[in-house]
Coordinates of C-alpha atoms in Angstrom, one line a residue:
Chain A
M272 CA 60.6 141.7 204.6
A273 CA 59.6 138.3 203.5
T274 CA 56.8 138.1 201.0
L275 CA 54.0 135.7 201.2
Q276 CA 55.5 133.6 198.5
T277 CA 58.9 133.3 200.2
R278 CA 57.1 132.4 203.4
A279 CA 55.3 129.6 201.7
S280 CA 58.4 128.2 200.0
A281 CA 60.3 128.6 203.3
R282 CA 57.8 126.3 205.0
L283 CA 58.2 123.9 202.1
M284 CA 61.9 123.9 202.5
M285 CA 61.8 123.1 206.2
T286 CA 59.3 120.3 205.9
P287 CA 61.6 117.4 205.1
A288 CA 64.0 118.1 208.0
V289 CA 61.2 118.7 210.5
V290 CA 59.1 115.7 209.4
L291 CA 62.1 113.3 209.4
L292 CA 63.3 114.4 212.8
L293 CA 59.8 114.2 214.2
L294 CA 59.6 110.6 212.9
W295 CA 63.1 109.8 214.1
M296 CA 62.2 110.9 217.5
A297 CA 58.5 110.0 218.0
V298 CA 58.3 106.6 216.4
P299 CA 61.2 104.8 218.2
L300 CA 60.6 106.6 221.4
S301 CA 56.9 105.7 221.6
M302 CA 57.9 102.1 220.7
T303 CA 60.3 102.1 223.6
L304 CA 57.6 103.4 225.9
Y305 CA 55.2 100.7 224.7
F306 CA 57.8 97.9 225.0
S307 CA 58.7 99.1 228.5
M308 CA 55.2 98.1 229.6
L309 CA 55.5 94.6 228.1
R310 CA 56.9 91.3 229.2
Y311 CA 58.8 90.8 226.0
N312 CA 61.9 88.6 225.5
L313 CA 63.3 87.8 222.1
L314 CA 64.2 84.3 223.2
M315 CA 60.5 83.7 224.0
P316 CA 58.7 84.8 220.9
G317 CA 54.9 84.9 221.1
M318 CA 54.9 85.2 224.9
E319 CA 54.5 89.0 225.0
E320 CA 52.0 90.2 227.6
W321 CA 51.1 93.4 229.3
A322 CA 53.3 94.0 232.4
G323 CA 52.4 97.6 233.4
F324 CA 55.2 99.1 235.4
L325 CA 56.8 95.8 236.3
N326 CA 59.8 96.3 234.1
Y327 CA 60.5 99.7 235.7
R328 CA 60.2 98.1 239.1
F329 CA 62.7 95.4 238.2
F330 CA 65.1 97.8 236.5
L331 CA 65.0 100.4 239.3
T332 CA 65.3 97.9 242.1
D333 CA 68.0 95.8 240.4
P334 CA 71.2 96.3 242.5
A335 CA 73.0 96.6 239.2
F336 CA 71.0 99.8 238.4
L337 CA 72.1 101.6 241.6
T338 CA 75.7 100.6 240.9
G339 CA 75.2 101.7 237.3
L340 CA 73.8 105.0 238.3
L341 CA 76.6 105.6 240.8
N342 CA 79.2 104.6 238.1
T343 CA 77.6 106.9 235.6
L344 CA 77.7 109.8 238.1
L345 CA 81.4 109.0 239.0
L346 CA 82.3 108.7 235.3
V347 CA 80.6 111.9 234.3
G348 CA 81.7 113.8 237.4
G349 CA 85.3 112.6 237.2
V350 CA 85.7 113.3 233.5
L351 CA 84.1 116.8 233.9
L352 CA 86.4 117.6 236.8
I353 CA 89.6 116.6 235.0
S354 CA 88.7 117.9 231.5
V355 CA 87.2 121.2 232.7
G356 CA 89.9 121.8 235.3
G357 CA 92.6 120.8 233.0
G358 CA 91.0 122.7 230.1
I359 CA 91.1 126.0 232.1
M360 CA 94.7 125.5 232.8
M361 CA 95.5 124.5 229.2
A362 CA 93.6 127.5 227.8
L363 CA 95.5 129.8 230.1
L364 CA 98.7 128.3 229.0
L365 CA 97.9 128.4 225.3
D366 CA 96.9 132.0 225.6
Q367 CA 100.4 133.0 226.5
P368 CA 102.7 133.9 223.7
F369 CA 105.5 131.3 223.1
F370 CA 107.4 129.7 220.3
G371 CA 105.6 127.1 218.3
Q372 CA 102.3 127.9 219.8
G373 CA 100.4 126.8 216.7
I374 CA 102.0 123.4 216.7
V375 CA 101.4 122.8 220.4
R376 CA 97.8 123.7 219.9
L377 CA 97.5 121.1 217.2
M378 CA 99.1 118.5 219.4
V379 CA 96.7 119.3 222.3
I380 CA 93.5 119.1 220.3
A381 CA 94.5 115.9 218.5
P382 CA 93.0 113.3 220.9
F383 CA 89.5 114.6 220.2
F384 CA 89.8 113.2 216.6
V385 CA 90.8 109.8 217.6
M386 CA 88.0 107.3 217.4
P387 CA 86.8 105.9 220.8
T388 CA 87.7 102.3 220.1
V389 CA 91.3 103.2 219.1
S390 CA 91.9 105.4 222.2
A391 CA 90.5 102.9 224.5
L392 CA 92.5 100.0 223.2
V393 CA 95.8 102.0 222.8
W394 CA 95.5 103.2 226.4
K395 CA 94.5 99.8 227.8
N396 CA 97.1 97.8 226.1
M397 CA 100.1 99.9 225.3
L398 CA 100.0 102.4 228.1
M399 CA 98.2 100.7 231.1
H400 CA 99.2 97.1 230.6
P401 CA 100.5 96.0 234.1
V402 CA 103.6 94.2 232.6
N403 CA 104.5 95.5 229.2
G404 CA 102.7 98.9 229.3
L405 CA 104.6 102.1 229.3
F406 CA 103.2 103.3 232.7
A407 CA 104.5 100.0 234.3
W408 CA 107.9 100.7 232.9
I409 CA 107.9 104.3 234.2
A410 CA 106.8 103.0 237.6
R411 CA 109.6 100.5 237.7
T412 CA 112.1 103.0 236.6
F413 CA 111.3 105.0 239.7
G414 CA 111.5 101.9 241.8
L415 CA 107.7 101.7 242.3
Q416 CA 105.3 98.8 242.0
P417 CA 103.5 98.9 238.6
V418 CA 99.8 99.5 239.0
D419 CA 97.4 97.0 237.5
W420 CA 95.1 99.7 236.3
F421 CA 92.1 97.8 235.0
G422 CA 92.4 95.2 237.8
E423 CA 92.6 97.6 240.7
A424 CA 90.8 100.7 239.5
P425 CA 88.8 99.8 236.4
L426 CA 86.4 102.8 236.6
F427 CA 89.2 105.2 237.2
S428 CA 91.1 103.8 234.2
I429 CA 88.1 104.5 232.0
V430 CA 87.7 108.0 233.5
M431 CA 91.4 108.6 232.5
I432 CA 90.9 107.5 228.9
V433 CA 87.6 109.4 228.4
S434 CA 89.2 112.5 230.1
W435 CA 92.0 112.4 227.6
Q436 CA 89.5 112.4 224.8
W437 CA 87.5 115.3 226.1
L438 CA 90.3 117.6 227.5
P439 CA 90.9 119.0 223.9
F440 CA 87.2 119.9 223.6
A441 CA 87.2 121.8 226.8
T442 CA 90.6 123.4 226.0
L443 CA 89.5 124.6 222.6
I444 CA 86.2 126.1 223.7
L445 CA 87.7 127.8 226.8
L446 CA 90.6 129.1 224.8
T447 CA 88.1 130.6 222.3
A448 CA 86.3 132.3 225.1
L449 CA 89.5 133.5 226.7
Q450 CA 90.7 135.1 223.5
S451 CA 87.6 137.1 223.2
L452 CA 88.4 138.8 226.5
D453 CA 89.1 142.5 226.1
T454 CA 92.8 143.0 226.7
E455 CA 92.3 146.6 227.8
Q456 CA 90.3 145.4 230.7
K457 CA 93.1 143.1 231.8
E458 CA 95.7 145.9 231.3
A459 CA 93.6 148.3 233.3
A460 CA 93.4 145.9 236.2
E461 CA 97.1 145.3 235.9
M462 CA 97.9 149.0 236.1
D463 CA 95.7 149.2 239.2
G464 CA 98.0 146.8 240.7
A465 CA 95.9 143.6 240.6
G466 CA 98.0 140.5 240.9
A467 CA 97.8 137.6 238.5
V468 CA 95.6 135.5 240.8
S469 CA 93.1 138.2 241.6
R470 CA 93.0 139.2 237.9
F471 CA 92.1 135.6 237.1
I472 CA 89.4 135.3 239.8
H473 CA 87.8 138.7 239.2
I474 CA 88.1 139.2 235.5
V475 CA 89.1 136.1 233.6
L476 CA 86.9 133.5 235.4
P477 CA 83.7 135.5 235.3
H478 CA 84.3 136.1 231.6
M479 CA 84.7 132.4 231.0
A480 CA 81.8 131.4 233.2
R481 CA 79.3 131.0 230.3
A482 CA 81.8 129.0 228.2
I483 CA 82.5 126.7 231.2
T484 CA 78.7 126.2 231.6
V485 CA 78.4 125.3 227.9
V486 CA 81.3 122.8 228.1
V487 CA 79.9 121.2 231.3
L488 CA 76.4 120.7 229.8
I489 CA 77.5 119.5 226.3
E490 CA 80.1 117.1 227.8
T491 CA 77.5 115.8 230.2
I492 CA 75.2 115.0 227.3
F493 CA 77.9 113.0 225.5
L494 CA 79.4 111.4 228.6
L495 CA 76.0 110.0 229.7
S496 CA 76.2 107.9 226.5
V497 CA 79.8 106.7 226.8
F498 CA 79.7 103.2 225.5
A499 CA 82.6 102.0 223.2
E500 CA 85.3 102.7 225.7
I501 CA 83.6 100.4 228.2
L502 CA 82.8 97.7 225.6
V503 CA 86.3 97.3 224.4
T504 CA 88.1 97.6 227.7
T505 CA 86.1 95.9 230.5
N506 CA 82.8 94.8 229.1
G507 CA 81.3 96.5 232.2
G508 CA 83.3 94.4 234.6
P509 CA 84.8 93.1 236.7
G510 CA 81.4 92.2 238.0
V511 CA 79.5 95.4 237.4
Q512 CA 82.3 97.7 238.5
T513 CA 82.3 99.6 235.3
T514 CA 78.7 99.2 234.2
T515 CA 76.9 102.5 233.5
V516 CA 73.2 103.0 232.9
T517 CA 73.9 103.1 229.2
Y518 CA 75.9 99.9 229.3
L519 CA 73.3 98.2 231.4
V520 CA 70.6 98.8 228.9
Y521 CA 72.8 97.5 226.1
V522 CA 73.4 94.3 228.1
Q523 CA 69.7 93.8 228.7
A524 CA 68.8 94.5 225.1
L525 CA 71.5 92.8 223.0
L526 CA 72.9 90.2 225.3
Q527 CA 69.9 89.1 227.4
F528 CA 67.3 89.9 224.7
D529 CA 65.1 91.4 227.3
V530 CA 63.2 93.9 225.2
G531 CA 60.9 95.0 228.0
G532 CA 63.5 95.5 230.7
A533 CA 65.9 97.3 228.3
S534 CA 63.1 99.6 227.1
A535 CA 62.4 100.6 230.7
G536 CA 66.1 101.2 231.2
G537 CA 66.2 103.3 228.0
I538 CA 63.4 105.5 229.2
V539 CA 65.2 106.0 232.5
A540 CA 68.3 107.0 230.6
V541 CA 66.2 109.5 228.5
V542 CA 64.8 111.0 231.7
L543 CA 68.3 111.4 233.2
A544 CA 69.6 113.0 230.0
N545 CA 66.6 115.3 229.8
I546 CA 67.3 116.8 233.2
V547 CA 70.6 118.1 231.8
A548 CA 69.2 118.9 228.3
I549 CA 66.6 121.3 229.7
F550 CA 69.3 123.5 231.1
L551 CA 71.4 123.4 228.0
V552 CA 68.6 124.2 225.6
R553 CA 67.5 127.1 227.8
L554 CA 71.1 128.5 227.8
I555 CA 71.5 128.2 224.1
G556 CA 68.0 129.6 223.5
K557 CA 68.9 132.7 225.4
N558 CA 72.0 133.2 223.3
L559 CA 69.9 133.0 220.1
E560 CA 68.3 136.4 220.5
Chain B
M40 CA 98.5 147.5 222.4
A41 CA 100.5 144.4 222.6
R42 CA 101.8 143.5 226.0
A43 CA 105.6 143.5 226.2
V44 CA 106.7 140.0 227.2
S45 CA 110.2 139.4 228.3
T46 CA 112.2 136.8 226.4
R47 CA 112.7 134.9 229.6
T48 CA 108.9 134.5 230.3
R49 CA 108.4 133.6 226.7
L50 CA 111.1 130.9 226.9
T51 CA 109.6 129.5 230.1
F52 CA 106.2 129.2 228.5
T53 CA 107.8 127.6 225.5
V54 CA 109.3 124.9 227.6
I55 CA 106.1 124.3 229.6
G56 CA 103.9 124.5 226.5
W57 CA 105.9 122.0 224.5
L58 CA 106.2 119.6 227.5
V59 CA 102.4 119.6 228.1
G60 CA 101.6 119.3 224.4
F61 CA 104.0 116.4 224.1
V62 CA 102.5 114.5 227.0
I63 CA 99.0 114.9 225.7
F64 CA 100.0 114.0 222.2
F65 CA 102.1 111.1 223.3
P66 CA 99.6 108.2 223.1
I67 CA 99.1 109.1 219.4
L68 CA 102.8 109.4 218.7
W69 CA 103.4 106.1 220.5
T70 CA 100.7 104.4 218.4
V71 CA 102.4 105.6 215.2
L72 CA 105.9 104.6 216.4
T73 CA 104.7 101.1 217.5
S74 CA 103.1 100.5 214.1
F75 CA 106.5 100.5 212.6
K76 CA 107.9 97.9 215.1
S77 CA 108.0 94.1 215.0
E78 CA 105.7 92.5 217.4
G79 CA 108.6 91.6 219.6
A80 CA 109.9 95.1 219.7
A81 CA 106.4 96.4 220.4
I82 CA 106.2 94.7 223.8
A83 CA 109.9 95.0 224.7
T84 CA 110.8 96.3 228.2
P85 CA 112.4 98.8 228.4
P86 CA 110.4 100.3 225.6
Q87 CA 112.2 101.2 222.4
F88 CA 111.5 104.8 221.5
L89 CA 113.3 105.5 218.3
F90 CA 116.1 103.0 218.0
F91 CA 114.4 99.9 216.8
E92 CA 114.4 98.2 213.4
W93 CA 111.8 100.2 211.4
T94 CA 109.5 98.0 209.4
A95 CA 106.4 98.4 207.4
E96 CA 105.4 94.7 207.6
N97 CA 102.4 95.5 209.9
Y98 CA 100.8 97.7 207.3
V99 CA 101.3 95.0 204.7
E100 CA 99.9 92.4 206.9
V101 CA 96.9 94.4 208.2
N102 CA 96.0 95.2 204.6
S103 CA 96.3 91.6 203.3
R104 CA 94.9 89.6 206.1
S105 CA 91.9 91.3 207.6
D106 CA 89.9 92.9 204.8
Y107 CA 91.1 96.2 206.1
L108 CA 90.3 97.9 202.9
K109 CA 86.7 96.8 203.0
H110 CA 86.2 98.3 206.5
F111 CA 88.0 101.4 205.4
M112 CA 85.6 101.8 202.5
N113 CA 82.6 101.1 204.8
S114 CA 83.8 104.0 206.9
V115 CA 84.2 106.3 203.9
V116 CA 80.8 105.4 202.5
I117 CA 79.0 105.7 205.8
S118 CA 80.5 109.0 206.9
L119 CA 80.4 110.6 203.5
G120 CA 76.9 109.2 202.7
S121 CA 75.3 110.3 205.9
T122 CA 76.9 113.7 205.7
L123 CA 75.8 114.4 202.1
L124 CA 72.3 113.1 202.7
G125 CA 72.2 115.3 205.9
L126 CA 73.3 118.4 203.9
L127 CA 70.7 117.7 201.3
I128 CA 67.9 117.8 203.8
A129 CA 69.4 120.5 206.1
I130 CA 70.5 123.1 203.5
P131 CA 66.9 124.1 202.5
A132 CA 65.7 124.0 206.1
A133 CA 68.6 126.2 207.4
W134 CA 68.2 128.6 204.5
A135 CA 64.5 129.0 205.3
M136 CA 65.1 129.6 209.0
A137 CA 67.9 132.1 208.4
F138 CA 66.3 134.2 205.7
A139 CA 62.6 133.8 206.3
P140 CA 62.3 133.5 210.0
T141 CA 59.0 133.4 211.7
K142 CA 58.0 133.5 215.3
R143 CA 58.3 129.8 215.6
T144 CA 61.8 129.5 214.0
K145 CA 63.5 129.6 217.4
D146 CA 61.3 127.0 218.9
V147 CA 61.9 124.7 215.9
L148 CA 65.6 125.1 216.2
L149 CA 65.7 124.4 219.9
W150 CA 63.4 121.4 219.4
M151 CA 65.8 120.0 216.7
L152 CA 68.6 120.4 219.2
S153 CA 66.7 118.6 221.9
T154 CA 66.4 115.5 219.6
K155 CA 70.2 115.4 219.6
M156 CA 70.2 115.2 223.3
L157 CA 68.0 112.1 223.3
P158 CA 70.4 109.3 224.4
A159 CA 70.9 106.7 221.7
V160 CA 70.3 103.9 224.2
G161 CA 66.7 105.2 224.7
V162 CA 65.9 104.1 221.1
L163 CA 68.3 101.2 220.7
V164 CA 65.7 98.5 221.1
P165 CA 63.1 99.7 218.6
I166 CA 65.7 100.7 216.0
Y167 CA 67.4 97.3 216.4
L168 CA 64.0 95.5 215.9
L169 CA 62.9 97.8 213.0
F170 CA 66.2 97.2 211.3
R171 CA 66.0 93.5 211.9
D172 CA 62.6 93.4 210.3
A173 CA 63.5 95.6 207.4
G174 CA 66.7 93.7 206.7
L175 CA 68.8 96.7 207.4
L176 CA 71.0 95.2 210.1
D177 CA 74.7 95.1 209.1
T178 CA 74.1 97.1 205.9
R179 CA 75.8 100.4 204.9
I180 CA 72.5 102.0 203.9
G181 CA 71.1 101.3 207.4
L182 CA 74.0 103.0 209.1
V183 CA 73.9 105.9 206.6
L184 CA 70.2 106.5 207.5
V185 CA 70.8 106.3 211.3
L186 CA 73.8 108.6 211.3
T187 CA 72.1 111.0 209.0
M188 CA 69.3 111.4 211.5
A189 CA 71.6 111.4 214.5
N190 CA 73.7 114.3 213.0
L191 CA 70.9 116.2 211.2
P192 CA 70.3 118.6 214.2
I193 CA 74.0 119.5 214.2
I194 CA 74.1 120.0 210.5
V195 CA 71.0 122.3 210.5
W196 CA 72.4 124.3 213.4
M197 CA 75.8 124.8 212.0
L198 CA 74.4 125.9 208.6
Y199 CA 72.0 128.1 210.3
T200 CA 74.7 130.0 212.3
Y201 CA 76.6 130.4 209.0
F202 CA 73.7 131.5 206.9
R203 CA 72.5 134.0 209.5
E204 CA 75.7 135.9 209.0
I205 CA 75.1 136.5 205.3
P206 CA 73.7 140.0 205.1
G207 CA 70.0 140.0 204.1
D208 CA 70.4 143.3 202.3
I209 CA 72.2 141.6 199.5
L210 CA 69.2 139.4 198.9
E211 CA 66.9 142.4 199.0
A212 CA 69.1 144.1 196.3
A213 CA 69.0 141.0 194.1
R214 CA 65.2 140.8 194.5
M215 CA 64.9 144.5 193.6
D216 CA 66.8 143.8 190.4
G217 CA 64.2 141.3 189.6
A218 CA 66.0 138.1 190.4
S219 CA 63.8 135.1 190.8
L220 CA 64.0 132.9 193.9
A221 CA 66.0 130.3 192.0
K222 CA 68.4 132.8 190.6
E223 CA 68.8 134.3 194.0
I224 CA 69.8 131.0 195.4
I225 CA 72.2 130.0 192.7
Y226 CA 74.0 133.3 192.0
V227 CA 73.8 135.2 195.2
L228 CA 73.4 132.9 198.1
T229 CA 75.4 129.8 197.1
P230 CA 78.8 131.5 196.6
M231 CA 78.4 133.1 200.0
A232 CA 77.3 130.0 201.6
V233 CA 80.0 127.7 200.3
P234 CA 82.5 128.2 203.2
G235 CA 79.9 127.5 205.8
I236 CA 78.7 124.4 203.9
A237 CA 82.3 123.2 203.6
S238 CA 83.0 123.4 207.3
T239 CA 79.8 121.7 208.1
L240 CA 80.7 118.9 205.8
L241 CA 84.1 118.5 207.3
L242 CA 83.0 118.5 210.9
N243 CA 80.2 116.0 210.2
I244 CA 82.4 113.6 208.4
I245 CA 84.6 113.6 211.5
L246 CA 81.7 113.0 213.8
A247 CA 80.3 110.2 211.6
W248 CA 83.7 108.6 211.1
N249 CA 84.2 108.3 214.9
E250 CA 80.6 107.4 215.8
A251 CA 80.9 104.4 218.0
F252 CA 77.4 103.5 219.4
W253 CA 75.3 102.7 216.4
T254 CA 78.3 101.4 214.3
L255 CA 79.1 98.9 217.0
N256 CA 75.5 97.8 217.7
L257 CA 74.1 97.6 214.2
T258 CA 76.9 96.0 212.3
A259 CA 78.6 92.6 212.2
A260 CA 81.1 91.5 209.6
K261 CA 79.7 92.9 206.4
A262 CA 79.1 96.6 207.0
A263 CA 81.4 97.2 209.9
P264 CA 83.3 100.5 209.6
L265 CA 86.7 101.0 211.2
T266 CA 85.3 101.8 214.7
A267 CA 83.9 98.3 214.8
F268 CA 86.8 96.6 213.1
I269 CA 89.3 98.1 215.6
A270 CA 87.0 97.0 218.5
S271 CA 87.6 93.4 217.3
Y272 CA 91.2 93.8 218.5
S273 CA 89.9 93.9 222.1
S274 CA 89.8 90.1 222.2
P275 CA 92.9 87.9 221.9
E276 CA 94.1 89.8 218.9
G277 CA 94.8 92.7 221.2
L278 CA 98.0 90.9 222.0
F279 CA 99.4 92.0 218.7
W280 CA 100.2 95.5 219.5
A281 CA 102.1 96.4 216.4
K282 CA 99.3 95.3 214.2
L283 CA 96.7 97.0 216.4
S284 CA 98.9 100.2 216.0
A285 CA 99.1 99.9 212.3
A286 CA 95.4 99.5 211.9
S287 CA 94.7 102.3 214.3
T288 CA 97.2 104.7 212.6
L289 CA 95.5 104.1 209.3
A290 CA 92.1 104.6 210.9
I291 CA 92.8 107.9 212.6
A292 CA 95.3 109.6 210.2
P293 CA 92.8 111.0 207.6
I294 CA 90.4 112.2 210.2
L295 CA 93.1 113.8 212.4
I296 CA 94.3 115.8 209.4
M297 CA 90.8 116.9 208.6
G298 CA 90.3 117.8 212.3
W299 CA 93.3 120.0 212.3
F300 CA 92.0 121.9 209.4
S301 CA 88.6 122.3 211.0
Q302 CA 89.5 123.3 214.5
R303 CA 87.9 126.7 214.3
Q304 CA 84.6 125.4 213.0
L305 CA 84.6 122.7 215.7
V306 CA 84.0 125.2 218.4
R307 CA 81.1 126.7 216.6
G308 CA 79.6 123.4 215.5
L309 CA 79.7 121.6 218.8
T310 CA 78.5 124.5 220.9
F311 CA 75.6 125.3 218.6
G312 CA 76.8 128.9 218.3
A313 CA 76.8 129.4 222.1
V314 CA 80.6 130.1 222.0
K315 CA 82.2 131.8 219.0

């Protein structure tokens, strides 16, 4: 049992972390909120004036916002589908005993440690380049027309790159969950004559359900903020074809210097992320007991 | 009981496993191979896989021409600095929450976690303006501060999940023997906490090294770490694939090796203890 003295020192030890995080969150966020109500452009200093909800109206009715929102949903949804679907299969594969398993495991998780700007540029140039890229060569070898990835399907190209980065994360976590499955349960089902497919659906999948939820929620949080991959490959284009909400805010803030508009966009992004965050925090909180 | 697996099944999975692993790892392998080619060989069609003239000239050139070392050092300083500063703030907090929990501890932890879920873009404008006014734009210290705060919740959480597994009884025993709080921390707790602190350190260096929102938006030429330096290859220089590959290989190699060592901790750190 903690004594009064320990309790006092415990509070003291927590103070720096709590205060700093509180400042880190409250100060900039309230500034964003305040700016979002102003007409405020860095190119027109001294012209700031109260604008009420005008910035929100402009941001939300900007056709680029709807496209951005749709692109964000497609990006997050596409990457989740590929990385979680692929992750389940990879986890099942890596759970089988085979020669050199440890090395294959290292190869599979490697993309997660590659910095986003490197993976984006390597994929865009060396793999997906329509003339000299490796994919183009493979296509020609099979007598097919090479695909101009970033010209014809820019958003899908980015989905592929980001999926490659996040597949290892899903694999690693789902594999961890899979390995904690009681083998006796599986063996019992096997003896009762359950086939591989029905064992997967009735025993393995329910066991992994929580890990899958965790992967989906955590990936969503990170994917909503995908930025570097877009910046170095397409700059949000062509047009606004690969502009996400995050990227749109960046453009308004640091390219158009529209502080008010960007702040309104930032608040919209915060609201979107919070919808996901609430579920995740609840799930993790339940696990804390 | 281990399940009996026939050699044939095992061989089949060996082939499939290595094939899939190779495909996923290929972009990295290709980058490393290309970094040893001449620029001509790098864009050659059909691609040259192993039989080309191996050369180290790209590494020499990347190092001599583009201040590569400066950007590398920026990455080292920023990732190491933010991680150490984060640990300094987080260790006492995590210790307190693990060993002297109150009714509110859980709420504090979850609240800290929720700050991590705040999208960076939501605070981009004020941070940028504050940094501009404080002269922190394009400085290492500015990035150290931002990344410390961005990763602090993860550091606290990881440490907390490790500290919680240290049996409290041992502390009780030390206290019974008359150990003061300071002695308790130095002689009893620290040795047991070192592995947890080490894995937290490793994972957070990786996260900070690869961070590519703040590093791209708050730096220019001076304090740019490798993430931002590599991004500069997206413009015309992107045509020089061999040099891009050499710069990339150097940028990812140290972190890839650290990542391989920390793969177990990764699951724990990034799921906040929800999956073990």
